[in-house]
Short mmCIF file of C-alpha atoms in Angstrom, two decimals:
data_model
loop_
_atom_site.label_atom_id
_atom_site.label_comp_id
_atom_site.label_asym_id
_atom_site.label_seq_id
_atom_site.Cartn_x
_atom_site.Cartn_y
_atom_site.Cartn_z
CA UNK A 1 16.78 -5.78 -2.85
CA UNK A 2 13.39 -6.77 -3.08
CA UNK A 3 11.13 -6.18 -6.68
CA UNK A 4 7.82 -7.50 -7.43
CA UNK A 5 6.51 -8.06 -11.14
CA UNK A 6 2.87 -7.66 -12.00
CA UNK A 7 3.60 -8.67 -15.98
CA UNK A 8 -0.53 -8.20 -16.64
CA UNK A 9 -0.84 -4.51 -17.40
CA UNK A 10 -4.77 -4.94 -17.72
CA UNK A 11 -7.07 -7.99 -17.97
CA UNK A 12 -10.56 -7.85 -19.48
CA UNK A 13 -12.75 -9.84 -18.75
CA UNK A 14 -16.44 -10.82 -18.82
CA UNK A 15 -18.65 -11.57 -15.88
CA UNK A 16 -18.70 -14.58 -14.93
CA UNK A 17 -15.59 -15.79 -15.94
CA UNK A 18 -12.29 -16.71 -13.50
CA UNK A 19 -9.76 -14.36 -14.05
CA UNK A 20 -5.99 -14.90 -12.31
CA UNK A 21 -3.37 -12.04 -11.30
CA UNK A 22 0.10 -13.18 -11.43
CA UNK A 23 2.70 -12.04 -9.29
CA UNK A 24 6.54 -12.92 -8.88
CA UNK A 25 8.06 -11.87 -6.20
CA UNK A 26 12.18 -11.45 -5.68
CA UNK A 27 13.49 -11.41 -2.30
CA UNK A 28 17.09 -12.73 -0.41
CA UNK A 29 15.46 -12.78 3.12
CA UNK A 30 13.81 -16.07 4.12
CA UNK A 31 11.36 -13.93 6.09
CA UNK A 32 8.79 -11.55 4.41
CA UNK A 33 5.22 -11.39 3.55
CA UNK A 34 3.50 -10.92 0.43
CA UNK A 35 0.05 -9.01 0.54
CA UNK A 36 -2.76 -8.09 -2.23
CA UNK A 37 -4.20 -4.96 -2.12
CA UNK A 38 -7.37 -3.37 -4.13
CA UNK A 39 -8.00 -0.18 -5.15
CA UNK A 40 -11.30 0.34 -6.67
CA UNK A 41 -11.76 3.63 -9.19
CA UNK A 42 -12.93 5.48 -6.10
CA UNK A 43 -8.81 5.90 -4.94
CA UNK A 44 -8.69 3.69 -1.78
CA UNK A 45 -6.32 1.07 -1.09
CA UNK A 46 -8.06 -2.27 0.56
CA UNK A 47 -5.99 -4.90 2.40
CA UNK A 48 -7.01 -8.46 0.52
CA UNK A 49 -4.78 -11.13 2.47
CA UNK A 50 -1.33 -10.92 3.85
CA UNK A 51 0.47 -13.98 3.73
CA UNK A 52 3.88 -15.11 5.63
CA UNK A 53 6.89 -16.49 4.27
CA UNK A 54 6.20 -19.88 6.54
CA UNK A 55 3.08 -20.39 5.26
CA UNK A 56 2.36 -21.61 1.92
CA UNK A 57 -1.09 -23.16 2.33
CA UNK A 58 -3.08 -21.66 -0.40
CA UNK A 59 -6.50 -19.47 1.24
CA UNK A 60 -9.66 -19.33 -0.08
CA UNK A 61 -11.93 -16.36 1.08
CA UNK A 62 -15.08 -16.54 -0.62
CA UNK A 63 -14.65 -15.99 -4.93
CA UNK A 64 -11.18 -15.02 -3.80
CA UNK A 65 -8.12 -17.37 -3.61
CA UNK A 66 -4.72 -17.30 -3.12
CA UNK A 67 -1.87 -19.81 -4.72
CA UNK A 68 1.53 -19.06 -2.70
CA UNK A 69 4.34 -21.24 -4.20
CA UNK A 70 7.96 -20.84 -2.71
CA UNK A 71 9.24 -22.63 -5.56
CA UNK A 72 8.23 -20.13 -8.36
CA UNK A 73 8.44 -17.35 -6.03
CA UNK A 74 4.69 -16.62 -7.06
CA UNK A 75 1.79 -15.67 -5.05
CA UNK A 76 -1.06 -15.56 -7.71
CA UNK A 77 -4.83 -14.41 -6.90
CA UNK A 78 -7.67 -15.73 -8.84
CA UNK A 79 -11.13 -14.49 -8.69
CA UNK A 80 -13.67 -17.14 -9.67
CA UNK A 81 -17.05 -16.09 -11.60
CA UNK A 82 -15.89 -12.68 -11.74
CA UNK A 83 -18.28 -9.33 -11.22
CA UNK A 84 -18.69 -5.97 -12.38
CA UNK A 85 -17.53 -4.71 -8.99
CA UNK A 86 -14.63 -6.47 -9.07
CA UNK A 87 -13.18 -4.28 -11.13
CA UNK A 88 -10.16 -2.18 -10.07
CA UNK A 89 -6.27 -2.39 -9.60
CA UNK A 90 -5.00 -4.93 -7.86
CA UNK A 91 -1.63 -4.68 -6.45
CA UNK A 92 0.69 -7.02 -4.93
CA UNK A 93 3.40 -6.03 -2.44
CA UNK A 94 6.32 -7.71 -1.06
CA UNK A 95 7.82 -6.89 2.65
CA UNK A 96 10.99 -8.04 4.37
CA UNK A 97 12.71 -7.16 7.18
CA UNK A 98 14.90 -3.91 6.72
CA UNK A 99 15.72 -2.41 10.48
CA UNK A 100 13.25 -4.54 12.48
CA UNK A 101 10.33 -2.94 10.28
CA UNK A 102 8.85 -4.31 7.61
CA UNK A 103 7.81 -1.95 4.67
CA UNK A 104 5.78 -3.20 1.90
CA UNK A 105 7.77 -3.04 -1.67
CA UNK A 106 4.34 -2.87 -4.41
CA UNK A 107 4.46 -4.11 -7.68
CA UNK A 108 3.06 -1.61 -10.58
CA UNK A 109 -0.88 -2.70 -10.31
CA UNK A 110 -2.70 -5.22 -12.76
CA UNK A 111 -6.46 -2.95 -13.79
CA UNK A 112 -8.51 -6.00 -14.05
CA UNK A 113 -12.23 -4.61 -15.93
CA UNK A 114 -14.79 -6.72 -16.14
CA UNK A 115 -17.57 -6.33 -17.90
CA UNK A 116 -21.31 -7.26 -17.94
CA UNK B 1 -14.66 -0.90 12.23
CA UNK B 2 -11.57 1.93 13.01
CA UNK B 3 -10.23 3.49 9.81
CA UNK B 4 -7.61 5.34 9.08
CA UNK B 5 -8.85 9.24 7.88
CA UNK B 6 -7.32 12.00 6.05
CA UNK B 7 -8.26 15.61 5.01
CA UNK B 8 -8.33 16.56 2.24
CA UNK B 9 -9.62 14.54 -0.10
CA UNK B 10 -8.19 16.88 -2.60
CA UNK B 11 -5.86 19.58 -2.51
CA UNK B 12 -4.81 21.94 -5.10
CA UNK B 13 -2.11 24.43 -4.37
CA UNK B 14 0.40 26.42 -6.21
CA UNK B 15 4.28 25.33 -6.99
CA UNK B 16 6.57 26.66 -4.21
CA UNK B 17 3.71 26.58 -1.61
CA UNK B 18 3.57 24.87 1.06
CA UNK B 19 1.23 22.33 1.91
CA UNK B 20 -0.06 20.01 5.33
CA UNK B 21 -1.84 16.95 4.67
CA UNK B 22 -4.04 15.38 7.80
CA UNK B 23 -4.40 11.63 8.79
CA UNK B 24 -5.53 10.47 12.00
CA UNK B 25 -4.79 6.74 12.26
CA UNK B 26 -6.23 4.25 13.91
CA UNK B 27 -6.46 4.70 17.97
CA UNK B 28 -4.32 2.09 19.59
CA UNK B 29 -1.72 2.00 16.22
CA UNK B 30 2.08 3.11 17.39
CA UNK B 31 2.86 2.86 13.98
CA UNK B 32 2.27 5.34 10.95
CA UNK B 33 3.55 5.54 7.81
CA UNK B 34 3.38 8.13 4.71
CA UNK B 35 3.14 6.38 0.81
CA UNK B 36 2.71 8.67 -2.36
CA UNK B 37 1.23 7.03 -5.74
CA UNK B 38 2.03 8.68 -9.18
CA UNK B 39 -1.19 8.91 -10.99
CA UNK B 40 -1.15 5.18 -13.04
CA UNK B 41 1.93 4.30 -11.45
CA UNK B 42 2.43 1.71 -8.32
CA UNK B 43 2.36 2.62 -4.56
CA UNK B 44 5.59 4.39 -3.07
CA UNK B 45 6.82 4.03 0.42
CA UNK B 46 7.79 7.62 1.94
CA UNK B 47 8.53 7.28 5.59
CA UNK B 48 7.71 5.17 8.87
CA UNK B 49 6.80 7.10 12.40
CA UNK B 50 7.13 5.46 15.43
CA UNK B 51 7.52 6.74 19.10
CA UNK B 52 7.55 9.95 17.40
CA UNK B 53 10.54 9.91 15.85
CA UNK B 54 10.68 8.74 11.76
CA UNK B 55 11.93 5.20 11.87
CA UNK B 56 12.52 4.71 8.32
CA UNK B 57 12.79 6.42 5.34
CA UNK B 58 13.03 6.06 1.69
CA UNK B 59 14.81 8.31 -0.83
CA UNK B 60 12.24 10.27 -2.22
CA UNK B 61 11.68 11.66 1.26
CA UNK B 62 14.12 14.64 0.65
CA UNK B 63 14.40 17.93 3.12
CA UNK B 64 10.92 19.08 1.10
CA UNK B 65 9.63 16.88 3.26
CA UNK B 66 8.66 16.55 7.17
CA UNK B 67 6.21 14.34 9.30
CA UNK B 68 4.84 14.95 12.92
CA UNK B 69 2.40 13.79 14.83
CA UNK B 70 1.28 17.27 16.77
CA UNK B 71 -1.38 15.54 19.64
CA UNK B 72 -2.14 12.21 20.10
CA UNK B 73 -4.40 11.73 17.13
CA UNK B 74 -3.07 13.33 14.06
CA UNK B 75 -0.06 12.66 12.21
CA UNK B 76 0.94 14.82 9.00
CA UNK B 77 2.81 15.02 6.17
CA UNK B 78 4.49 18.76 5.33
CA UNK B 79 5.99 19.42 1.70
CA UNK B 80 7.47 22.38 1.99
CA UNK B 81 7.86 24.40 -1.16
CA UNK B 82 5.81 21.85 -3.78
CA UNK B 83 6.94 21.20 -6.85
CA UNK B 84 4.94 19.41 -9.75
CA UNK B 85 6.41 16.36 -9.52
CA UNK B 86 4.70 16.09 -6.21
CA UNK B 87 1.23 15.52 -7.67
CA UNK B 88 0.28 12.66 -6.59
CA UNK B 89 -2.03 10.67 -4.10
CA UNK B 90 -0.90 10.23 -0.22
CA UNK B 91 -1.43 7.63 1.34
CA UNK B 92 -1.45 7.44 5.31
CA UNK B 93 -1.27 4.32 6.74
CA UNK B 94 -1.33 2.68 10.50
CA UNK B 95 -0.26 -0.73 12.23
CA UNK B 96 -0.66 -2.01 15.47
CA UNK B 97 2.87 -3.80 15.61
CA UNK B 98 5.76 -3.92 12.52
CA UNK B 99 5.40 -7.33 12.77
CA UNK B 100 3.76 -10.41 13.66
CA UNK B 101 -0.06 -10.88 13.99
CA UNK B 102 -1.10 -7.79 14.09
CA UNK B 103 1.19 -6.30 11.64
CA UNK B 104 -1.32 -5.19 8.83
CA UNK B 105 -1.10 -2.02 7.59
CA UNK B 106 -4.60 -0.28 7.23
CA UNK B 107 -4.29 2.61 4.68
CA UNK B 108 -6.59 6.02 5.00
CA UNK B 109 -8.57 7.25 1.62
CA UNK B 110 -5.79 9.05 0.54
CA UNK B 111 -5.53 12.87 -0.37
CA UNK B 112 -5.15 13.66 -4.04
CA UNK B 113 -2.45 16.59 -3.99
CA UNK B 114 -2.53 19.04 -7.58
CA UNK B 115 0.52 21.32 -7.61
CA UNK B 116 -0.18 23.71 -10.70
#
């Protein structure tokens, strides 16, 4: 069975400061992906980075980055000199292979509120 | 840039009722999929559609509930006599393949569903 564990409930934070969103991850299947998702107050879930089993080179997409280490079974996502707009639930989400599909397993959502 | 849509934004109905919520996906995605979120809680899997026929399902998707994709745009999600416990927010979501490259899945606005 697959879990994921968000252990931040909430961060707070103040602009400008770096802020990091752990996740662990719990899988058998030497093939899955791990994803980030936001959802900002306004309800809507947005696709972050999706990131294969294979591939453990950390990304970097602007104030956004990714660490992805096998060895902790982590995939952590740091946002550097946070902003207001930044704020939201984040959610991380595991998928492995179950019938040829893959459906994404989500962990319960870190609220990350910044302030100015 | 395609999105996924879905109508309502918000539905209220009455327990026992039933009640039809709308997606259309994106055009040239063969693959659809149903999630539910419990206000504060994480993101749910319901149910997979492909080749119209429901490839996958998880255990909250009882006999209450039904999916089909009518015409070649719109794929629903039918609760059949609501309960409360079924207030939540639906998510729709579409991929292009299960797997592979193109396997993101791209999730709709969602429809916030009151059962009073």
């Amino acid at each position: 069975a697959q879990k994921v564990t968000q252990a931040q409930t909430e961060i707070s934070v103040v602009e400008k400061e770096d802020v990091t969103l752990d996740c662990v991850y719990e899988t058998r299947d030497t093939t899955y992906y791990l994803f980030w998702y936001k959802q900002p107050p306004s309800g809507e879930l947005v696709f972050l980075i999706r990131r294969n089993s294979f591939d453990e080179q950390n990304e970097i997409s602007g104030r956004y980055s990714w660490n992805f280490q096998k060895s902790t079974s982590s995939f952590n996502f740091t946002i550097t000199a946070s902003q207001v707009v930044d704020s939201a639930v984040y959610f991380c989400a595991l998928s492995e292979a179950r019938g040829g599909s893959y459906i994404p397993t989500f962990g319960r959502g870190t609220s990350l509120i910044v302030h100015p | 840039e395609p999105e996924v849509t879905q109508t309502p934004s918000h539905q209220v109905t009455q327990m026992g009722q039933e009640v039809i919520l709308r997606c259309v996906p994106i055009s040239n995605h063969l693959y659809f999929y149903w999630y539910r979120q419990i206000l504060g809680q994480k993101v749910e899997f319901l149910v997979s559609f492909y080749n119209n026929e429901i490839s996958e399902k998880s255990e909250i998707f009882d006999d209450q509930f039904s999916v089909e994709r009518p015409d070649g745009s719109n794929f629903t999600l039918k609760i059949r006599s609501t309960k409360l416990e079924d207030s939540a927010m639906y998510f729709c979501a579409s991929s292009e393949r299960v797997q592979g490259d193109s396997y993101e899945q791209y999730f709709g606005p969602g429809t916030r569903l009151t059962v009073t």
